[in-house]
């Protein structure tokens, strides 16, 4: 069956506020009566959640390529078991991270370069079709702001293996994202995530409204 839903991915460096914004997106979609699912990577289905715990465990040391392959394996399972069925049922899929996370974190952060794209093109190819998002909403923050937010929120959110990387890693990740927004310009919308939560959400809402309703609805509030 052809894809008929809409695939929207939230992307951004650690501490860009994706989780908070996804909560707001869910509330908005419910209010508008949109049939949606909200999910995340790595994870979202049992095998992928298990892979997630291996990848993010601070006690597990592994090569960059191993890490890349594990993310790609988790991605494929999640795509086949959760994302594609929802798209085929005509739903909106809101996903916390997807292929652009690997291209930035493993491609640039781990400096694995083009191998990451090759591996991931295989991972997102199902029955001869590559599943790219309709839109990546990229929440842009500097590593300084992002890491500071993470450490401030330490009580609510566990620090994972990637958070512990040195600042240069996070700087490369963000540079990577900025390059990707140019390389894949048609797939991305960049949002300044250093703004207040309300302003960030106002920007996101505008993009989603345009995407789902063709910008027909006007907001007079
Ligand atoms: P998570 O706790 O979900 O972080 P966040 O709330 O920032 O999304 O952990 C996911 C971590 O995995 C995060 O540091 C980004 C990283 N990651 C990659 O390095 N490559 C990938 O392909 C994906 C999906 C995530």
PDB file of N, CA and C in Angstrom, residues 11-69:
ATOM      1  N   UNK A  11      14.333  16.876  15.279  1.00  0.00           N
ATOM      2  CA  UNK A  11      15.780  16.650  15.339  1.00  0.00           C
ATOM      3  C   UNK A  11      16.437  17.773  16.127  1.00  0.00           C
ATOM      4  N   UNK A  12      17.613  17.494  16.657  1.00  0.00           N
ATOM      5  CA  UNK A  12      18.364  18.551  17.332  1.00  0.00           C
ATOM      6  C   UNK A  12      19.393  17.995  18.269  1.00  0.00           C
ATOM      7  N   UNK A  13      20.354  18.831  18.654  1.00  0.00           N
ATOM      8  CA  UNK A  13      21.388  18.389  19.590  1.00  0.00           C
ATOM      9  C   UNK A  13      20.772  18.098  20.960  1.00  0.00           C
ATOM     10  N   UNK A  14      21.537  17.440  21.816  1.00  0.00           N
ATOM     11  CA  UNK A  14      21.062  17.174  23.173  1.00  0.00           C
ATOM     12  C   UNK A  14      20.762  18.500  23.865  1.00  0.00           C
ATOM     13  N   UNK A  15      19.626  18.534  24.571  1.00  0.00           N
ATOM     14  CA  UNK A  15      19.253  19.760  25.286  1.00  0.00           C
ATOM     15  C   UNK A  15      18.555  20.785  24.407  1.00  0.00           C
ATOM     16  N   UNK A  16      18.104  20.361  23.217  1.00  0.00           N
ATOM     17  CA  UNK A  16      17.425  21.322  22.327  1.00  0.00           C
ATOM     18  C   UNK A  16      15.938  21.450  22.687  1.00  0.00           C
ATOM     19  N   UNK A  17      15.456  20.603  23.608  1.00  0.00           N
ATOM     20  CA  UNK A  17      14.074  20.741  24.101  1.00  0.00           C
ATOM     21  C   UNK A  17      13.048  19.960  23.299  1.00  0.00           C
ATOM     22  N   UNK A  18      13.500  18.951  22.553  1.00  0.00           N
ATOM     23  CA  UNK A  18      12.567  18.166  21.722  1.00  0.00           C
ATOM     24  C   UNK A  18      11.438  17.534  22.535  1.00  0.00           C
ATOM     25  N   UNK A  19      11.814  16.961  23.675  1.00  0.00           N
ATOM     26  CA  UNK A  19      10.820  16.211  24.455  1.00  0.00           C
ATOM     27  C   UNK A  19       9.680  17.116  24.920  1.00  0.00           C
ATOM     28  N   UNK A  20      10.028  18.284  25.433  1.00  0.00           N
ATOM     29  CA  UNK A  20       9.014  19.258  25.860  1.00  0.00           C
ATOM     30  C   UNK A  20       8.121  19.630  24.684  1.00  0.00           C
ATOM     31  N   UNK A  21       8.734  19.896  23.542  1.00  0.00           N
ATOM     32  CA  UNK A  21       7.971  20.335  22.371  1.00  0.00           C
ATOM     33  C   UNK A  21       7.075  19.219  21.839  1.00  0.00           C
ATOM     34  N   UNK A  22       7.543  17.986  21.925  1.00  0.00           N
ATOM     35  CA  UNK A  22       6.714  16.871  21.452  1.00  0.00           C
ATOM     36  C   UNK A  22       5.444  16.778  22.303  1.00  0.00           C
ATOM     37  N   UNK A  23       5.577  17.001  23.610  1.00  0.00           N
ATOM     38  CA  UNK A  23       4.394  17.028  24.479  1.00  0.00           C
ATOM     39  C   UNK A  23       3.391  18.068  24.004  1.00  0.00           C
ATOM     40  N   UNK A  24       3.874  19.218  23.625  1.00  0.00           N
ATOM     41  CA  UNK A  24       2.991  20.302  23.162  1.00  0.00           C
ATOM     42  C   UNK A  24       2.377  19.950  21.799  1.00  0.00           C
ATOM     43  N   UNK A  25       3.172  19.333  20.942  1.00  0.00           N
ATOM     44  CA  UNK A  25       2.646  18.930  19.624  1.00  0.00           C
ATOM     45  C   UNK A  25       1.514  17.918  19.809  1.00  0.00           C
ATOM     46  N   UNK A  26       1.725  16.956  20.711  1.00  0.00           N
ATOM     47  CA  UNK A  26       0.689  15.935  20.955  1.00  0.00           C
ATOM     48  C   UNK A  26      -0.613  16.591  21.407  1.00  0.00           C
ATOM     49  N   UNK A  27      -0.495  17.534  22.349  1.00  0.00           N
ATOM     50  CA  UNK A  27      -1.704  18.206  22.864  1.00  0.00           C
ATOM     51  C   UNK A  27      -2.410  18.947  21.728  1.00  0.00           C
ATOM     52  N   UNK A  28      -1.627  19.591  20.878  1.00  0.00           N
ATOM     53  CA  UNK A  28      -2.196  20.338  19.750  1.00  0.00           C
ATOM     54  C   UNK A  28      -2.900  19.395  18.760  1.00  0.00           C
ATOM     55  N   UNK A  29      -2.267  18.279  18.447  1.00  0.00           N
ATOM     56  CA  UNK A  29      -2.872  17.344  17.482  1.00  0.00           C
ATOM     57  C   UNK A  29      -4.160  16.734  18.047  1.00  0.00           C
ATOM     58  N   UNK A  30      -4.141  16.446  19.348  1.00  0.00           N
ATOM     59  CA  UNK A  30      -5.366  15.920  19.991  1.00  0.00           C
ATOM     60  C   UNK A  30      -6.497  16.939  19.874  1.00  0.00           C
ATOM     61  N   UNK A  31      -6.151  18.165  20.186  1.00  0.00           N
ATOM     62  CA  UNK A  31      -7.142  19.252  20.141  1.00  0.00           C
ATOM     63  C   UNK A  31      -7.738  19.398  18.741  1.00  0.00           C
ATOM     64  N   UNK A  32      -6.881  19.198  17.711  1.00  0.00           N
ATOM     65  CA  UNK A  32      -7.359  19.321  16.325  1.00  0.00           C
ATOM     66  C   UNK A  32      -8.001  18.036  15.803  1.00  0.00           C
ATOM     67  N   UNK A  33      -8.053  17.020  16.669  1.00  0.00           N
ATOM     68  CA  UNK A  33      -8.675  15.754  16.260  1.00  0.00           C
ATOM     69  C   UNK A  33      -7.882  14.993  15.214  1.00  0.00           C
ATOM     70  N   UNK A  34      -6.565  15.180  15.192  1.00  0.00           N
ATOM     71  CA  UNK A  34      -5.720  14.497  14.202  1.00  0.00           C
ATOM     72  C   UNK A  34      -5.386  13.089  14.697  1.00  0.00           C
ATOM     73  N   UNK A  35      -5.473  12.125  13.789  1.00  0.00           N
ATOM     74  CA  UNK A  35      -5.118  10.743  14.118  1.00  0.00           C
ATOM     75  C   UNK A  35      -3.592  10.619  14.009  1.00  0.00           C
ATOM     76  N   UNK A  36      -2.928  10.468  15.159  1.00  0.00           N
ATOM     77  CA  UNK A  36      -1.462  10.483  15.131  1.00  0.00           C
ATOM     78  C   UNK A  36      -0.897   9.418  16.057  1.00  0.00           C
ATOM     79  N   UNK A  37       0.393   9.105  15.860  1.00  0.00           N
ATOM     80  CA  UNK A  37       1.154   8.397  16.886  1.00  0.00           C
ATOM     81  C   UNK A  37       2.403   9.219  17.168  1.00  0.00           C
ATOM     82  N   UNK A  38       2.892   9.074  18.400  1.00  0.00           N
ATOM     83  CA  UNK A  38       4.117   9.762  18.777  1.00  0.00           C
ATOM     84  C   UNK A  38       5.098   8.704  19.245  1.00  0.00           C
ATOM     85  N   UNK A  39       6.299   8.733  18.700  1.00  0.00           N
ATOM     86  CA  UNK A  39       7.247   7.661  18.998  1.00  0.00           C
ATOM     87  C   UNK A  39       8.662   8.222  19.031  1.00  0.00           C
ATOM     88  N   UNK A  40       9.638   7.361  19.333  1.00  0.00           N
ATOM     89  CA  UNK A  40      10.993   7.884  19.453  1.00  0.00           C
ATOM     90  C   UNK A  40      12.033   6.878  18.986  1.00  0.00           C
ATOM     91  N   UNK A  41      13.201   7.422  18.667  1.00  0.00           N
ATOM     92  CA  UNK A  41      14.369   6.598  18.348  1.00  0.00           C
ATOM     93  C   UNK A  41      15.503   6.950  19.292  1.00  0.00           C
ATOM     94  N   UNK A  42      16.426   6.052  19.572  1.00  0.00           N
ATOM     95  CA  UNK A  42      16.258   4.628  19.313  1.00  0.00           C
ATOM     96  C   UNK A  42      15.225   4.074  20.279  1.00  0.00           C
ATOM     97  N   UNK A  43      14.372   3.184  19.797  1.00  0.00           N
ATOM     98  CA  UNK A  43      13.354   2.587  20.656  1.00  0.00           C
ATOM     99  C   UNK A  43      12.029   2.490  19.933  1.00  0.00           C
ATOM    100  N   UNK A  44      10.957   2.587  20.709  1.00  0.00           N
ATOM    101  CA  UNK A  44       9.612   2.609  20.122  1.00  0.00           C
ATOM    102  C   UNK A  44       8.997   1.241  19.911  1.00  0.00           C
ATOM    103  N   UNK A  45       9.814   0.211  19.775  1.00  0.00           N
ATOM    104  CA  UNK A  45       9.324  -1.186  19.728  1.00  0.00           C
ATOM    105  C   UNK A  45      10.321  -2.021  20.535  1.00  0.00           C
ATOM    106  N   UNK A  46       9.906  -3.230  20.901  1.00  0.00           N
ATOM    107  CA  UNK A  46      10.672  -3.973  21.906  1.00  0.00           C
ATOM    108  C   UNK A  46      12.151  -4.204  21.537  1.00  0.00           C
ATOM    109  N   UNK A  47      12.389  -4.706  20.342  1.00  0.00           N
ATOM    110  CA  UNK A  47      13.780  -4.995  19.965  1.00  0.00           C
ATOM    111  C   UNK A  47      14.601  -3.705  19.972  1.00  0.00           C
ATOM    112  N   UNK A  48      14.005  -2.643  19.465  1.00  0.00           N
ATOM    113  CA  UNK A  48      14.728  -1.364  19.392  1.00  0.00           C
ATOM    114  C   UNK A  48      14.957  -0.777  20.779  1.00  0.00           C
ATOM    115  N   UNK A  49      14.021  -0.987  21.705  1.00  0.00           N
ATOM    116  CA  UNK A  49      14.238  -0.508  23.089  1.00  0.00           C
ATOM    117  C   UNK A  49      15.406  -1.267  23.716  1.00  0.00           C
ATOM    118  N   UNK A  50      15.512  -2.547  23.393  1.00  0.00           N
ATOM    119  CA  UNK A  50      16.631  -3.328  23.940  1.00  0.00           C
ATOM    120  C   UNK A  50      17.954  -2.839  23.351  1.00  0.00           C
ATOM    121  N   UNK A  51      17.952  -2.566  22.055  1.00  0.00           N
ATOM    122  CA  UNK A  51      19.172  -2.032  21.429  1.00  0.00           C
ATOM    123  C   UNK A  51      19.507  -0.685  22.066  1.00  0.00           C
ATOM    124  N   UNK A  52      18.470   0.121  22.306  1.00  0.00           N
ATOM    125  CA  UNK A  52      18.680   1.435  22.937  1.00  0.00           C
ATOM    126  C   UNK A  52      19.433   1.308  24.265  1.00  0.00           C
ATOM    127  N   UNK A  53      19.005   0.338  25.088  1.00  0.00           N
ATOM    128  CA  UNK A  53      19.645   0.249  26.399  1.00  0.00           C
ATOM    129  C   UNK A  53      21.106  -0.171  26.262  1.00  0.00           C
ATOM    130  N   UNK A  54      21.426  -0.958  25.225  1.00  0.00           N
ATOM    131  CA  UNK A  54      22.834  -1.324  24.987  1.00  0.00           C
ATOM    132  C   UNK A  54      23.628  -0.094  24.549  1.00  0.00           C
ATOM    133  N   UNK A  55      23.053   0.674  23.615  1.00  0.00           N
ATOM    134  CA  UNK A  55      23.796   1.827  23.076  1.00  0.00           C
ATOM    135  C   UNK A  55      24.045   2.889  24.146  1.00  0.00           C
ATOM    136  N   UNK A  56      23.025   3.163  24.957  1.00  0.00           N
ATOM    137  CA  UNK A  56      23.117   4.335  25.843  1.00  0.00           C
ATOM    138  C   UNK A  56      23.732   4.024  27.207  1.00  0.00           C
ATOM    139  N   UNK A  57      23.969   2.749  27.486  1.00  0.00           N
ATOM    140  CA  UNK A  57      24.549   2.354  28.777  1.00  0.00           C
ATOM    141  C   UNK A  57      25.947   2.959  28.934  1.00  0.00           C
ATOM    142  N   UNK A  58      26.133   3.729  29.985  1.00  0.00           N
ATOM    143  CA  UNK A  58      27.431   4.410  30.184  1.00  0.00           C
ATOM    144  C   UNK A  58      28.571   3.418  30.417  1.00  0.00           C
ATOM    145  N   UNK A  59      28.238   2.164  30.747  1.00  0.00           N
ATOM    146  CA  UNK A  59      29.292   1.168  30.976  1.00  0.00           C
ATOM    147  C   UNK A  59      29.736   0.454  29.697  1.00  0.00           C
ATOM    148  N   UNK A  60      29.015   0.694  28.580  1.00  0.00           N
ATOM    149  CA  UNK A  60      29.359  -0.007  27.336  1.00  0.00           C
ATOM    150  C   UNK A  60      30.266   0.835  26.452  1.00  0.00           C
ATOM    151  N   UNK A  61      31.502   0.370  26.272  1.00  0.00           N
ATOM    152  CA  UNK A  61      32.407   1.036  25.349  1.00  0.00           C
ATOM    153  C   UNK A  61      32.275   0.317  24.000  1.00  0.00           C
ATOM    154  N   UNK A  62      32.195   1.051  22.888  1.00  0.00           N
ATOM    155  CA  UNK A  62      32.086   0.383  21.581  1.00  0.00           C
ATOM    156  C   UNK A  62      32.656   1.284  20.493  1.00  0.00           C
ATOM    157  N   UNK A  63      33.007   0.677  19.349  1.00  0.00           N
ATOM    158  CA  UNK A  63      33.546   1.479  18.245  1.00  0.00           C
ATOM    159  C   UNK A  63      32.422   2.328  17.652  1.00  0.00           C
ATOM    160  N   UNK A  64      32.815   3.401  16.989  1.00  0.00           N
ATOM    161  CA  UNK A  64      31.830   4.283  16.368  1.00  0.00           C
ATOM    162  C   UNK A  64      30.976   3.547  15.342  1.00  0.00           C
ATOM    163  N   UNK A  65      31.608   2.648  14.581  1.00  0.00           N
ATOM    164  CA  UNK A  65      30.864   1.929  13.545  1.00  0.00           C
ATOM    165  C   UNK A  65      29.852   0.957  14.172  1.00  0.00           C
ATOM    166  N   UNK A  66      30.242   0.330  15.272  1.00  0.00           N
ATOM    167  CA  UNK A  66      29.297  -0.547  15.992  1.00  0.00           C
ATOM    168  C   UNK A  66      28.091   0.267  16.424  1.00  0.00           C
ATOM    169  N   UNK A  67      28.355   1.427  16.984  1.00  0.00           N
ATOM    170  CA  UNK A  67      27.274   2.305  17.443  1.00  0.00           C
ATOM    171  C   UNK A  67      26.343   2.648  16.269  1.00  0.00           C
ATOM    172  N   UNK A  68      26.952   2.998  15.135  1.00  0.00           N
ATOM    173  CA  UNK A  68      26.185   3.366  13.943  1.00  0.00           C
ATOM    174  C   UNK A  68      25.292   2.209  13.479  1.00  0.00           C
ATOM    175  N   UNK A  69      25.854   0.998  13.471  1.00  0.00           N
ATOM    176  CA  UNK A  69      25.094  -0.172  13.031  1.00  0.00           C
ATOM    177  C   UNK A  69      23.945  -0.473  13.989  1.00  0.00           C
TER     178      UNK A  69
END
